[in-house]
mmCIF file of C-alpha atoms in Angstrom:
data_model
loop_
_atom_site.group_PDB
_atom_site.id
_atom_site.type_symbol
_atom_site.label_atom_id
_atom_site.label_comp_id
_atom_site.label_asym_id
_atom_site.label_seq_id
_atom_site.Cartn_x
_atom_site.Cartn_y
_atom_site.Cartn_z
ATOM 1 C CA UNK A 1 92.044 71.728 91.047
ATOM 2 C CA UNK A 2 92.916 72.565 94.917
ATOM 3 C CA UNK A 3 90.438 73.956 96.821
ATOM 4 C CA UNK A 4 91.829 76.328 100.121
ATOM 5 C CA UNK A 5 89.658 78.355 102.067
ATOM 6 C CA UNK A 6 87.236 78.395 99.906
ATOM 7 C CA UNK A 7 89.566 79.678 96.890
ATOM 8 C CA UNK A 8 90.238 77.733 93.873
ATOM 9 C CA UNK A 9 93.969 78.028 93.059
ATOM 10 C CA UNK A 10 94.772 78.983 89.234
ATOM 11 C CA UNK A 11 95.203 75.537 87.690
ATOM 12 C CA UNK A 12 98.769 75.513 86.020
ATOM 13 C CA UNK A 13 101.025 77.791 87.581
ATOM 14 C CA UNK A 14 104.334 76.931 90.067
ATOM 15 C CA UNK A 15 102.898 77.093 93.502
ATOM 16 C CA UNK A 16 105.167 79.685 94.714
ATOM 17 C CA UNK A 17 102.554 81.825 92.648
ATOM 18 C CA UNK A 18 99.429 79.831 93.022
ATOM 19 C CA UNK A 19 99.209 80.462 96.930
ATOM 20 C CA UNK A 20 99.026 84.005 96.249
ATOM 21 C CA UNK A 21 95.321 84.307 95.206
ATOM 22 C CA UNK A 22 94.567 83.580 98.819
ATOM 23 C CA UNK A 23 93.991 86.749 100.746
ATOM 24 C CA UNK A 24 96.445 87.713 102.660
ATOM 25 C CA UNK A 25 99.452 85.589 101.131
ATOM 26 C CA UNK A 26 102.534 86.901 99.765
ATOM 27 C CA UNK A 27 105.599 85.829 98.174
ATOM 28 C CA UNK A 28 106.942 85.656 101.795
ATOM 29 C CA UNK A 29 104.066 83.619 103.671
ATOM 30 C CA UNK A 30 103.676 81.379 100.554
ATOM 31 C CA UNK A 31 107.173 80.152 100.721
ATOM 32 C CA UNK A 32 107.162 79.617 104.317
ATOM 33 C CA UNK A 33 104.167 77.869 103.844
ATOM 34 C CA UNK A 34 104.700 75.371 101.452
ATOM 35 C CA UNK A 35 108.561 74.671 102.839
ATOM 36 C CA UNK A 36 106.481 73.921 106.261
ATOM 37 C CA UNK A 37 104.160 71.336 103.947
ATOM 38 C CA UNK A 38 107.342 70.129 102.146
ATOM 39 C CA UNK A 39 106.447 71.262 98.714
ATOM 40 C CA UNK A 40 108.102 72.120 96.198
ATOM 41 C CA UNK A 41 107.486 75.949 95.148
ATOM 42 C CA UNK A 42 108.246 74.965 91.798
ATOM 43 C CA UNK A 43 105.727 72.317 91.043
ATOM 44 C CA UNK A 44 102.546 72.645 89.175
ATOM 45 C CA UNK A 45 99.293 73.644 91.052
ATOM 46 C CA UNK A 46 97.139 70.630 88.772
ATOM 47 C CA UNK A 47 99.925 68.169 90.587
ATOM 48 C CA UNK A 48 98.464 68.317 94.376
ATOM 49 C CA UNK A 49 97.279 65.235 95.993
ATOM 50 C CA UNK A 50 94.277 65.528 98.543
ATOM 51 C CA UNK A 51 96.758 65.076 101.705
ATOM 52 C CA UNK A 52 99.037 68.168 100.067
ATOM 53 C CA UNK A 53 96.075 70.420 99.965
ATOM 54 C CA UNK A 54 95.511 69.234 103.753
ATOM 55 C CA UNK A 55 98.625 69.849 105.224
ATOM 56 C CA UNK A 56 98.047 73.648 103.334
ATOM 57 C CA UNK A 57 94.995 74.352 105.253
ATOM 58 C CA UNK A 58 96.196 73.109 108.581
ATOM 59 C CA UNK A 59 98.953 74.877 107.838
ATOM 60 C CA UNK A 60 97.486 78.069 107.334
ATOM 61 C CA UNK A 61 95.124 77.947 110.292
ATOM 62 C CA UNK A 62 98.201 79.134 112.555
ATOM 63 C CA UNK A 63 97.991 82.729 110.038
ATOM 64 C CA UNK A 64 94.988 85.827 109.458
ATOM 65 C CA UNK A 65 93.997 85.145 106.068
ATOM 66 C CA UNK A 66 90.815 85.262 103.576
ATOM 67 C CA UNK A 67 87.580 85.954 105.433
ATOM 68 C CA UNK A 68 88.856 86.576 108.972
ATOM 69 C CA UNK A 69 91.410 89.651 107.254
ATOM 70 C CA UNK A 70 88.886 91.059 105.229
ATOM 71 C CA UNK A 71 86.512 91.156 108.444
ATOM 72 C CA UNK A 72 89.731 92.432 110.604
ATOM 73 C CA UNK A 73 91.097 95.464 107.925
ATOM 74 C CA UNK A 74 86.838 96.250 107.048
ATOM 75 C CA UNK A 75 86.822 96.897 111.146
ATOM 76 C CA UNK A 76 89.756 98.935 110.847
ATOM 77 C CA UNK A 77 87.940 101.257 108.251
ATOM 78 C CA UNK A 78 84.772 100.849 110.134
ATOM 79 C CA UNK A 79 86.405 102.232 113.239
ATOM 80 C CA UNK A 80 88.339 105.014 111.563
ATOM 81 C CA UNK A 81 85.502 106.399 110.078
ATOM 82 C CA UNK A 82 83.228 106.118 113.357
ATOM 83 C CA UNK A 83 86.089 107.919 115.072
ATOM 84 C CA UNK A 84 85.625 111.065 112.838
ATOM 85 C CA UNK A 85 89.806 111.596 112.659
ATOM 86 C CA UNK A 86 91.179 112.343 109.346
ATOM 87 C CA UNK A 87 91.670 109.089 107.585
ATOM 88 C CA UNK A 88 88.551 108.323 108.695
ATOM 89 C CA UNK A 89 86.750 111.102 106.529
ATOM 90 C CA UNK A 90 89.475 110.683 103.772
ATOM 91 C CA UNK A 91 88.104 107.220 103.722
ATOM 92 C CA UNK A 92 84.486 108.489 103.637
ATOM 93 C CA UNK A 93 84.917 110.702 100.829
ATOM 94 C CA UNK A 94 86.732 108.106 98.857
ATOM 95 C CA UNK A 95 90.450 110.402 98.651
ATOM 96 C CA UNK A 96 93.432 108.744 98.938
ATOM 97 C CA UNK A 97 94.387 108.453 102.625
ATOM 98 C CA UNK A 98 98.131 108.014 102.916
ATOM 99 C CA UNK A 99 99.180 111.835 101.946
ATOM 100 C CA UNK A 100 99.294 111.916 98.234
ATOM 101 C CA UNK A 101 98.428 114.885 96.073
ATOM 102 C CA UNK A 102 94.460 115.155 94.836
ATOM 103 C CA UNK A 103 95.033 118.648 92.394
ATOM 104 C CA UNK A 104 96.250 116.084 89.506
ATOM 105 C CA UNK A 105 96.204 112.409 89.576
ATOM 106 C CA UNK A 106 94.211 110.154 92.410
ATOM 107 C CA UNK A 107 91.869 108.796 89.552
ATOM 108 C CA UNK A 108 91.736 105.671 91.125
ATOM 109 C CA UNK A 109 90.233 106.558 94.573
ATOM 110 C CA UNK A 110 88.090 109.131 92.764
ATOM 111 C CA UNK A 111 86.858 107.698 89.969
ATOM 112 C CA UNK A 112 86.345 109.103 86.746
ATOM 113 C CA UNK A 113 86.950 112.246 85.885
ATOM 114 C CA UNK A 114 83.791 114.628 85.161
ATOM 115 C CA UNK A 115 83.779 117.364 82.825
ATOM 116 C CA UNK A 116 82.029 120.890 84.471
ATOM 117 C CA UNK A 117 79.310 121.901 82.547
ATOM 118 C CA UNK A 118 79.323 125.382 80.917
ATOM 119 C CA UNK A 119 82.757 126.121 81.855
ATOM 120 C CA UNK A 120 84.274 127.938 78.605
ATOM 121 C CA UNK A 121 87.996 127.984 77.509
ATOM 122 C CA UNK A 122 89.624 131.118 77.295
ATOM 123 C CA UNK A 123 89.954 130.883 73.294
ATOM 124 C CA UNK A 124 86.439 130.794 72.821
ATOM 125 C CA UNK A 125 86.070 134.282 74.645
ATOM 126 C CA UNK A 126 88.204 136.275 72.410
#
């Protein structure tokens, strides 16, 4: 199993795909990547000699990826919130922060929905 910045790839998959669960790789970085290494984005992830898995980490040195973009997008939050503007408090608040609509939907930056207590329907009052 290759080992790459501290990430084990996912042991039979092409490698076009494998390169992915590193942070901050893509379908577009991992191809240029591995045609920079010379490998094959075809062949199996369980198939990578020692010197492969090398030439991948050298390789990636030259891009932001893993710990280093984590730390780099976390600032990024960090600052926007410090900063007080509004994607700053939409982060805060956990809302989504790119414009979309809150009234219905958003479940995923708001979590589960929670039910208001003592709030009667309108059949119950007739």
């Amino acid at each position: 199993m290759a080992r790459i910045l501290g990430v084990d790839l996912p042991r039979n998959k092409a490698m076009k795909i494998a390169i992915r669960a590193l942070y901050g790789v893509g379908p577009q970085i991992g191809e240029k990547v591995l045609a920079k290494a010379g490998i094959s984005p075809e062949r199996n992830s369980n198939e990578l000699s020692e010197e492969e898995t090398q030439t991948i980490r050298k390789i990636l040195e030259d891009y932001t990826v893993e710990g280093d973009l984590r730390r780099e997008v976390g600032l990024n939050i960090k600052r926007l919130k410090d900063l007080g503007c509004y994607r700053g408090i939409r982060h805060r608040r956990g809302l989504p922060v790119r414009g979309q609509r809150t009234h219905t939907n958003a479940r995923t930056r708001k979590g589960k929905a929670v039910a208001i207590a003592g709030k009667k329907s309108v059949k119950s009052m007739k």
